[in-house]
Every structure is written in structure tokens, then in C-alpha cells.
Amino acid sequence: MATVTAVLASVLLATSPAWAQMVAQALDAIENKDFPKALGILRPLAEQGNPEAQYNLGVMYWDGRQGVPQSYSEAFEWFRKAGTQGFVEAQDRVAQMYFVGQGIAQDYKEAANWYRRAADQGLNRAQFNLGTMYVFGQGVARNYAEAAVWFREAGAQGYAPAQHNLGIATREGQGVAQDYAEAFAWFLKAAQQGHVEAQFNVACSCASGQGVPKDAAEALKWYRLAADQEYPPAQLNLGALYALGQGVPKDYGQAVEWYRKAAELGLSQAQDALRSLPGAGFAPAQNALGLTYENGWGTIPIDAEAVRWYRLAAQQNFAQTQFNLGRMYAGGRGVVKSEAEALKWFSAAAEQGDADARARIRVQVNELGAKP
């Protein structure tokens, strides 16, 4: 009888309102860096099955700076115990640890299972992560429609990364109907929360008129916000706007400054533009915008717009862009395919020493039926 009484007392302790006060005391102790006191409260509760205590004890082991040695495997066990009881934060932690292989062997399938448990309880970041796993087919079959469902769930809660990803899905028609206006609306929601890639996408949409009327001033505003967060593609495009005077007076000094910032962060296109600026006028800026439209940075690829900017720069004898324009003619992208025009622009670039253009000339000559 004494044993039964003790067991009942333990269960009541772990599940009664008293535990909430005790856990709160432990968290206060952690806040005050009184880790022995916190551990003395949490461990008995955790061992008696209290999920919040189990979770917070797991956090102490995961962190390793709160009175116990760092042990990811120990942390995982406590998170798993709490997660099995439905403690949503613990479920999310278990999923993360399975995903990266921290404290347990990496297992994408298990990660997806645990993210789903937390997502079903409405945890927005778990919904986002589950959606991302559906995009890449990690632990689940790739399914863009299912990904969009979870991004929408998280986005409706205001979770900026999910709003941004739903914008991408809607813009590209991945799992949902393609709708540029709706994509812009999702990008804007995320951008207003400071999400840097969303700010860049809003800027590109305003610059190209995709889903929103063209507005060079708005594009400049959002490029600057993203550029100030040290996002290199935004810095590159901001430099191009200053170089070309779009939405802002032409300012060669500002163009150089923003190109330099992007170049220092390793963006090769900015490095090329910066090296070429002293002798190439505004051609590097035009080339940068051409690359933006060709590669779909912040928008879907718009080949005709890319060709327009490449042509403007190529006509200024800018070798890199002459090569790019040749590529577009060779592939029939944004223009009617023309081997002769491709050869013309490759030759122009090759005359200035462009090695890539020289390599492509042989290909184009062969396709024209001539001997090299």
C-alpha cells in the first residue's frame, strides 16, 4: 500500500497545478543563473514525468552552460520524453535534432514525423519546416501542393519565412495557381517584418511591374532596405539603379559604393562590375540588371528584358555583356534564335580577350556549317 501511495503522490505532483509553480521557480532560477537550484527542481519533476520540466531539463543539457555538461544525446532523450506527451516545443526540438543528426543519427523521415506532430498543434516554425521538407523531398515525397498548404498555415500566423516561401510558390505556380499579384502580397507581408529576401523580391516586383504597377521609387526603397541588411543581390541592383538613374538621380559615386559593398560580400557579378566601372560607363549596371532578369533573382526569368539590358551594355563594347547577348541569341532566349547573331557577339567579346567567347566561337562556326 505504501508503494502505491508513493506512486500516486508522484503522479499527482507531476500533473497537479503545483508543478506549474515549481517549473516557474526553476525558470526564475535559470534567469538568475542559480543553476543548482533550477536543476534541483527540474530533475525530480522530469523524472516523475512532467513534460515541461523534461523539456527545460533538455534545454539545460542542450545548452551546456546552465549547470550541467553539454550533452546532445541527454537533451534529445528529455525532449523526446516531453514530446511523446504532446509538449509542442519539445516535438519541434526532436525534429530539429533528427534533421541535423544532433544527439541522434540523422533521419529525415523521423524529422518530418516530429515536425508534423508540432505542426498539427499549430507551431508556425514547425509548419514552415515541414513545408520546406515537402519542397525538397526530405523524409517525405516531394509535393509542392502540400508544401504550400503548410506555408499558408504558418504564413497566416504571420511567420515571415513562410510568407516569403508562399510568395515564391505563388509566383512560380508551384503547388498553387500562379498569381503574381498574390505573390507580391505575400512578399510584402514578409518584407514589412524585415525579411531580407522578401524585401528584395518586393523591390524586383516593383522594378519589373510583376504583380504590381511599375514603381522605380518603391523599388529603390525596398532595394535599399535589403541592401542595408547586407544582401548582396540588392546591393548590386541598387548600384545599378544609381548608375542608370532609375528612380533616383544618376550618381556614379553611389553606384561604386554599392557595387563595392556587394563585391566585398563575394558577389562575383558585383566584382566584375566594379572592376569594369572606370572604363565602361554604365555598361556594368546594365549587365547586372540583365543578369537579374535572366536568372530570375527576385522575379521569374524574363528573357526579353534581359536581352534589352544586355544589348544596351553590349553596344558600349562591354565584353562580358557581348558574350551574354551571344548566349541569348544562341539559345533563342528573349530573341529569335540566330547562330549568325550569336557568332557576331561572341566575336566582339573575343576581340577584347574574353576566353569564354573564344571557346564558344568554335561551337557557333560548326553550327553554321563552316570550318573552324
Short mmCIF file of N, CA and C in Angstrom, two decimals, residues 159-272:
data_model
loop_
_atom_site.label_atom_id
_atom_site.label_comp_id
_atom_site.label_asym_id
_atom_site.label_seq_id
_atom_site.Cartn_x
_atom_site.Cartn_y
_atom_site.Cartn_z
N TYR A 159 4.18 34.26 -39.83
CA TYR A 159 5.56 33.78 -39.83
C TYR A 159 6.22 34.18 -41.15
N ALA A 160 7.14 35.13 -41.09
CA ALA A 160 7.69 35.76 -42.30
C ALA A 160 8.36 34.78 -43.26
N PRO A 161 9.20 33.84 -42.80
CA PRO A 161 9.81 32.92 -43.77
C PRO A 161 8.78 32.12 -44.57
N ALA A 162 7.68 31.75 -43.91
CA ALA A 162 6.63 31.01 -44.62
C ALA A 162 5.91 31.92 -45.61
N GLN A 163 5.68 33.16 -45.23
CA GLN A 163 5.05 34.11 -46.14
C GLN A 163 5.91 34.29 -47.39
N HIS A 164 7.21 34.39 -47.18
CA HIS A 164 8.13 34.54 -48.31
C HIS A 164 8.09 33.32 -49.22
N ASN A 165 8.14 32.13 -48.62
CA ASN A 165 8.13 30.91 -49.43
C ASN A 165 6.80 30.72 -50.16
N LEU A 166 5.71 31.13 -49.53
CA LEU A 166 4.42 31.05 -50.21
C LEU A 166 4.39 32.04 -51.38
N GLY A 167 5.04 33.18 -51.21
CA GLY A 167 5.16 34.12 -52.32
C GLY A 167 5.89 33.50 -53.50
N ILE A 168 6.98 32.78 -53.21
CA ILE A 168 7.72 32.12 -54.29
C ILE A 168 6.86 31.07 -54.97
N ALA A 169 6.17 30.25 -54.15
CA ALA A 169 5.32 29.20 -54.72
C ALA A 169 4.24 29.80 -55.61
N THR A 170 3.64 30.90 -55.17
CA THR A 170 2.55 31.52 -55.93
C THR A 170 3.08 32.20 -57.18
N ARG A 171 4.25 32.79 -57.07
CA ARG A 171 4.85 33.44 -58.24
C ARG A 171 5.19 32.43 -59.32
N GLU A 172 5.68 31.26 -58.92
CA GLU A 172 6.15 30.28 -59.88
C GLU A 172 5.12 29.20 -60.18
N GLY A 173 3.97 29.26 -59.50
CA GLY A 173 2.94 28.25 -59.75
C GLY A 173 3.34 26.88 -59.27
N GLN A 174 4.03 26.81 -58.15
CA GLN A 174 4.48 25.53 -57.59
C GLN A 174 3.49 25.07 -56.52
N GLY A 175 2.62 24.14 -56.90
CA GLY A 175 1.65 23.60 -55.95
C GLY A 175 0.41 24.45 -55.78
N VAL A 176 0.41 25.63 -56.36
CA VAL A 176 -0.74 26.53 -56.32
C VAL A 176 -0.85 27.21 -57.69
N ALA A 177 -2.00 27.82 -57.94
CA ALA A 177 -2.16 28.56 -59.19
C ALA A 177 -1.20 29.75 -59.22
N GLN A 178 -0.58 29.96 -60.35
CA GLN A 178 0.33 31.10 -60.48
C GLN A 178 -0.46 32.40 -60.42
N ASP A 179 -0.02 33.31 -59.56
CA ASP A 179 -0.73 34.56 -59.38
C ASP A 179 0.28 35.60 -58.89
N TYR A 180 0.73 36.46 -59.80
CA TYR A 180 1.77 37.42 -59.45
C TYR A 180 1.31 38.43 -58.40
N ALA A 181 0.06 38.83 -58.48
CA ALA A 181 -0.45 39.80 -57.50
C ALA A 181 -0.48 39.21 -56.10
N GLU A 182 -0.93 37.96 -55.99
CA GLU A 182 -0.95 37.31 -54.68
C GLU A 182 0.46 37.08 -54.17
N ALA A 183 1.36 36.71 -55.10
CA ALA A 183 2.76 36.51 -54.70
C ALA A 183 3.32 37.79 -54.13
N PHE A 184 3.05 38.90 -54.81
CA PHE A 184 3.55 40.19 -54.31
C PHE A 184 2.99 40.48 -52.92
N ALA A 185 1.71 40.17 -52.70
CA ALA A 185 1.09 40.44 -51.40
C ALA A 185 1.79 39.66 -50.29
N TRP A 186 2.15 38.40 -50.57
CA TRP A 186 2.85 37.61 -49.55
C TRP A 186 4.27 38.12 -49.33
N PHE A 187 4.94 38.49 -50.43
CA PHE A 187 6.28 39.07 -50.28
C PHE A 187 6.23 40.32 -49.41
N LEU A 188 5.22 41.15 -49.65
CA LEU A 188 5.11 42.40 -48.92
C LEU A 188 4.88 42.15 -47.43
N LYS A 189 4.05 41.18 -47.09
CA LYS A 189 3.81 40.85 -45.68
C LYS A 189 5.12 40.48 -44.99
N ALA A 190 5.92 39.65 -45.64
CA ALA A 190 7.19 39.24 -45.06
C ALA A 190 8.19 40.39 -45.03
N ALA A 191 8.21 41.17 -46.11
CA ALA A 191 9.14 42.29 -46.19
C ALA A 191 8.90 43.31 -45.09
N GLN A 192 7.64 43.54 -44.78
CA GLN A 192 7.30 44.52 -43.74
C GLN A 192 7.75 44.06 -42.35
N GLN A 193 8.07 42.77 -42.23
CA GLN A 193 8.62 42.25 -40.98
C GLN A 193 10.15 42.21 -41.01
N GLY A 194 10.74 42.70 -42.10
CA GLY A 194 12.19 42.77 -42.17
C GLY A 194 12.85 41.58 -42.83
N HIS A 195 12.08 40.68 -43.44
CA HIS A 195 12.66 39.52 -44.12
C HIS A 195 13.41 40.00 -45.36
N VAL A 196 14.72 39.80 -45.37
CA VAL A 196 15.55 40.47 -46.37
C VAL A 196 15.28 39.95 -47.78
N GLU A 197 15.13 38.65 -47.96
CA GLU A 197 14.86 38.14 -49.30
C GLU A 197 13.50 38.62 -49.81
N ALA A 198 12.55 38.74 -48.91
CA ALA A 198 11.24 39.26 -49.31
C ALA A 198 11.35 40.72 -49.71
N GLN A 199 12.16 41.49 -49.00
CA GLN A 199 12.35 42.89 -49.37
C GLN A 199 12.93 42.98 -50.78
N PHE A 200 13.88 42.11 -51.07
CA PHE A 200 14.48 42.08 -52.41
C PHE A 200 13.44 41.71 -53.46
N ASN A 201 12.60 40.72 -53.15
CA ASN A 201 11.56 40.31 -54.10
C ASN A 201 10.53 41.41 -54.33
N VAL A 202 10.18 42.13 -53.28
CA VAL A 202 9.27 43.26 -53.44
C VAL A 202 9.89 44.31 -54.36
N ALA A 203 11.17 44.58 -54.14
CA ALA A 203 11.86 45.56 -54.98
C ALA A 203 11.86 45.14 -56.44
N CYS A 204 12.19 43.87 -56.69
CA CYS A 204 12.24 43.38 -58.06
C CYS A 204 10.85 43.42 -58.71
N SER A 205 9.83 43.11 -57.93
CA SER A 205 8.47 43.18 -58.46
C SER A 205 8.10 44.60 -58.84
N CYS A 206 8.45 45.56 -57.99
CA CYS A 206 8.17 46.97 -58.29
C CYS A 206 8.97 47.43 -59.51
N ALA A 207 10.19 46.94 -59.64
CA ALA A 207 11.04 47.35 -60.77
C ALA A 207 10.53 46.79 -62.08
N SER A 208 10.01 45.55 -62.05
CA SER A 208 9.60 44.88 -63.29
C SER A 208 8.11 45.00 -63.57
N GLY A 209 7.32 45.43 -62.58
CA GLY A 209 5.88 45.51 -62.75
C GLY A 209 5.20 44.16 -62.71
N GLN A 210 5.79 43.24 -61.96
CA GLN A 210 5.24 41.89 -61.87
C GLN A 210 4.33 41.78 -60.65
N GLY A 211 3.01 41.78 -60.89
CA GLY A 211 2.05 41.67 -59.79
C GLY A 211 1.72 43.00 -59.15
N VAL A 212 2.35 44.06 -59.61
CA VAL A 212 2.14 45.39 -59.05
C VAL A 212 2.57 46.40 -60.12
N PRO A 213 1.96 47.57 -60.19
CA PRO A 213 2.41 48.55 -61.19
C PRO A 213 3.89 48.91 -60.99
N LYS A 214 4.58 49.12 -62.11
CA LYS A 214 5.98 49.52 -62.02
C LYS A 214 6.12 50.79 -61.20
N ASP A 215 7.10 50.80 -60.33
CA ASP A 215 7.32 51.96 -59.48
C ASP A 215 8.79 51.99 -59.10
N ALA A 216 9.57 52.77 -59.83
CA ALA A 216 11.01 52.81 -59.62
C ALA A 216 11.36 53.32 -58.22
N ALA A 217 10.57 54.28 -57.72
CA ALA A 217 10.86 54.82 -56.38
C ALA A 217 10.64 53.76 -55.31
N GLU A 218 9.57 52.97 -55.43
CA GLU A 218 9.33 51.89 -54.47
C GLU A 218 10.39 50.82 -54.58
N ALA A 219 10.81 50.52 -55.81
CA ALA A 219 11.88 49.54 -55.99
C ALA A 219 13.14 49.99 -55.27
N LEU A 220 13.47 51.28 -55.45
CA LEU A 220 14.65 51.83 -54.79
C LEU A 220 14.54 51.70 -53.27
N LYS A 221 13.37 52.01 -52.73
CA LYS A 221 13.15 51.94 -51.28
C LYS A 221 13.41 50.54 -50.74
N TRP A 222 12.86 49.53 -51.42
CA TRP A 222 12.99 48.17 -50.91
C TRP A 222 14.36 47.59 -51.19
N TYR A 223 14.98 47.96 -52.32
CA TYR A 223 16.37 47.55 -52.54
C TYR A 223 17.26 48.09 -51.43
N ARG A 224 17.02 49.34 -51.05
CA ARG A 224 17.85 49.94 -50.01
C ARG A 224 17.67 49.23 -48.67
N LEU A 225 16.43 48.89 -48.34
CA LEU A 225 16.19 48.19 -47.08
C LEU A 225 16.91 46.85 -47.05
N ALA A 226 16.85 46.11 -48.18
CA ALA A 226 17.55 44.83 -48.24
C ALA A 226 19.06 45.03 -48.29
N ALA A 227 19.50 46.04 -49.02
CA ALA A 227 20.93 46.32 -49.12
C ALA A 227 21.51 46.70 -47.76
N ASP A 228 20.74 47.44 -46.97
CA ASP A 228 21.21 47.84 -45.64
C ASP A 228 21.36 46.63 -44.71
N GLN A 229 20.70 45.53 -45.06
CA GLN A 229 20.87 44.28 -44.30
C GLN A 229 21.99 43.42 -44.91
N GLU A 230 22.76 44.04 -45.81
CA GLU A 230 23.92 43.39 -46.42
C GLU A 230 23.53 42.19 -47.29
N TYR A 231 22.46 42.36 -48.07
CA TYR A 231 22.05 41.33 -49.01
C TYR A 231 22.67 41.67 -50.36
N PRO A 232 23.68 40.92 -50.81
CA PRO A 232 24.46 41.33 -51.99
C PRO A 232 23.66 41.56 -53.26
N PRO A 233 22.68 40.69 -53.64
CA PRO A 233 21.94 40.99 -54.87
C PRO A 233 21.22 42.34 -54.82
N ALA A 234 20.74 42.73 -53.64
CA ALA A 234 20.09 44.03 -53.51
C ALA A 234 21.11 45.15 -53.66
N GLN A 235 22.28 44.96 -53.09
CA GLN A 235 23.32 45.97 -53.23
C GLN A 235 23.74 46.13 -54.69
N LEU A 236 23.84 45.00 -55.39
CA LEU A 236 24.18 45.03 -56.81
C LEU A 236 23.13 45.81 -57.60
N ASN A 237 21.85 45.50 -57.39
CA ASN A 237 20.80 46.18 -58.13
C ASN A 237 20.66 47.64 -57.73
N LEU A 238 20.91 47.93 -56.45
CA LEU A 238 20.86 49.33 -56.02
C LEU A 238 21.95 50.13 -56.71
N GLY A 239 23.13 49.53 -56.82
CA GLY A 239 24.20 50.19 -57.56
C GLY A 239 23.81 50.43 -59.01
N ALA A 240 23.13 49.44 -59.60
CA ALA A 240 22.70 49.60 -60.99
C ALA A 240 21.69 50.73 -61.15
N LEU A 241 20.77 50.86 -60.20
CA LEU A 241 19.78 51.93 -60.28
C LEU A 241 20.45 53.30 -60.20
N TYR A 242 21.45 53.43 -59.32
CA TYR A 242 22.17 54.70 -59.24
C TYR A 242 22.96 54.96 -60.52
N ALA A 243 23.54 53.92 -61.08
CA ALA A 243 24.32 54.10 -62.30
C ALA A 243 23.46 54.52 -63.47
N LEU A 244 22.22 53.99 -63.50
CA LEU A 244 21.35 54.27 -64.64
C LEU A 244 20.35 55.38 -64.40
N GLY A 245 20.26 55.85 -63.13
CA GLY A 245 19.33 56.92 -62.82
C GLY A 245 17.88 56.48 -62.87
N GLN A 246 17.58 55.28 -62.38
CA GLN A 246 16.21 54.78 -62.36
C GLN A 246 15.64 54.93 -60.95
N GLY A 247 14.67 55.85 -60.83
CA GLY A 247 14.05 56.10 -59.53
C GLY A 247 14.88 56.99 -58.64
N VAL A 248 16.03 57.42 -59.13
CA VAL A 248 16.95 58.25 -58.36
C VAL A 248 17.86 58.96 -59.36
N PRO A 249 18.33 60.17 -59.06
CA PRO A 249 19.27 60.82 -59.98
C PRO A 249 20.53 59.98 -60.16
N LYS A 250 21.08 59.99 -61.37
CA LYS A 250 22.31 59.26 -61.60
C LYS A 250 23.39 59.72 -60.62
N ASP A 251 24.06 58.75 -60.05
CA ASP A 251 25.10 59.07 -59.06
C ASP A 251 26.17 57.99 -59.16
N TYR A 252 27.23 58.32 -59.89
CA TYR A 252 28.29 57.36 -60.14
C TYR A 252 28.95 56.93 -58.83
N GLY A 253 29.11 57.88 -57.91
CA GLY A 253 29.74 57.56 -56.63
C GLY A 253 28.93 56.55 -55.83
N GLN A 254 27.61 56.74 -55.78
CA GLN A 254 26.75 55.80 -55.08
C GLN A 254 26.77 54.43 -55.74
N ALA A 255 26.82 54.42 -57.08
CA ALA A 255 26.90 53.15 -57.79
C ALA A 255 28.15 52.38 -57.39
N VAL A 256 29.26 53.06 -57.36
CA VAL A 256 30.52 52.42 -56.97
C VAL A 256 30.44 51.91 -55.54
N GLU A 257 29.86 52.72 -54.64
CA GLU A 257 29.78 52.33 -53.23
C GLU A 257 28.99 51.03 -53.06
N TRP A 258 27.85 50.95 -53.73
CA TRP A 258 27.01 49.75 -53.55
C TRP A 258 27.59 48.54 -54.26
N TYR A 259 28.21 48.75 -55.42
CA TYR A 259 28.91 47.65 -56.08
C TYR A 259 30.02 47.11 -55.17
N ARG A 260 30.73 48.03 -54.54
CA ARG A 260 31.85 47.62 -53.68
C ARG A 260 31.33 46.80 -52.49
N LYS A 261 30.23 47.25 -51.89
CA LYS A 261 29.67 46.50 -50.76
C LYS A 261 29.32 45.07 -51.17
N ALA A 262 28.66 44.93 -52.33
CA ALA A 262 28.29 43.60 -52.81
C ALA A 262 29.52 42.78 -53.15
N ALA A 263 30.51 43.43 -53.75
CA ALA A 263 31.74 42.73 -54.12
C ALA A 263 32.48 42.23 -52.89
N GLU A 264 32.50 43.03 -51.84
CA GLU A 264 33.19 42.64 -50.61
C GLU A 264 32.52 41.46 -49.93
N LEU A 265 31.21 41.26 -50.22
CA LEU A 265 30.50 40.11 -49.68
C LEU A 265 30.56 38.90 -50.61
N GLY A 266 31.36 39.04 -51.67
CA GLY A 266 31.65 37.89 -52.51
C GLY A 266 30.80 37.71 -53.74
N LEU A 267 29.93 38.65 -54.08
CA LEU A 267 29.09 38.50 -55.26
C LEU A 267 29.93 38.77 -56.51
N SER A 268 30.14 37.74 -57.31
CA SER A 268 31.08 37.84 -58.43
C SER A 268 30.63 38.87 -59.46
N GLN A 269 29.31 38.97 -59.67
CA GLN A 269 28.83 39.94 -60.66
C GLN A 269 29.17 41.37 -60.24
N ALA A 270 29.12 41.63 -58.94
CA ALA A 270 29.48 42.96 -58.44
C ALA A 270 30.98 43.19 -58.58
N GLN A 271 31.75 42.15 -58.34
CA GLN A 271 33.20 42.27 -58.50
C GLN A 271 33.54 42.61 -59.94
N ASP A 272 32.88 41.92 -60.89
CA ASP A 272 33.12 42.20 -62.31
C ASP A 272 32.71 43.63 -62.65
#
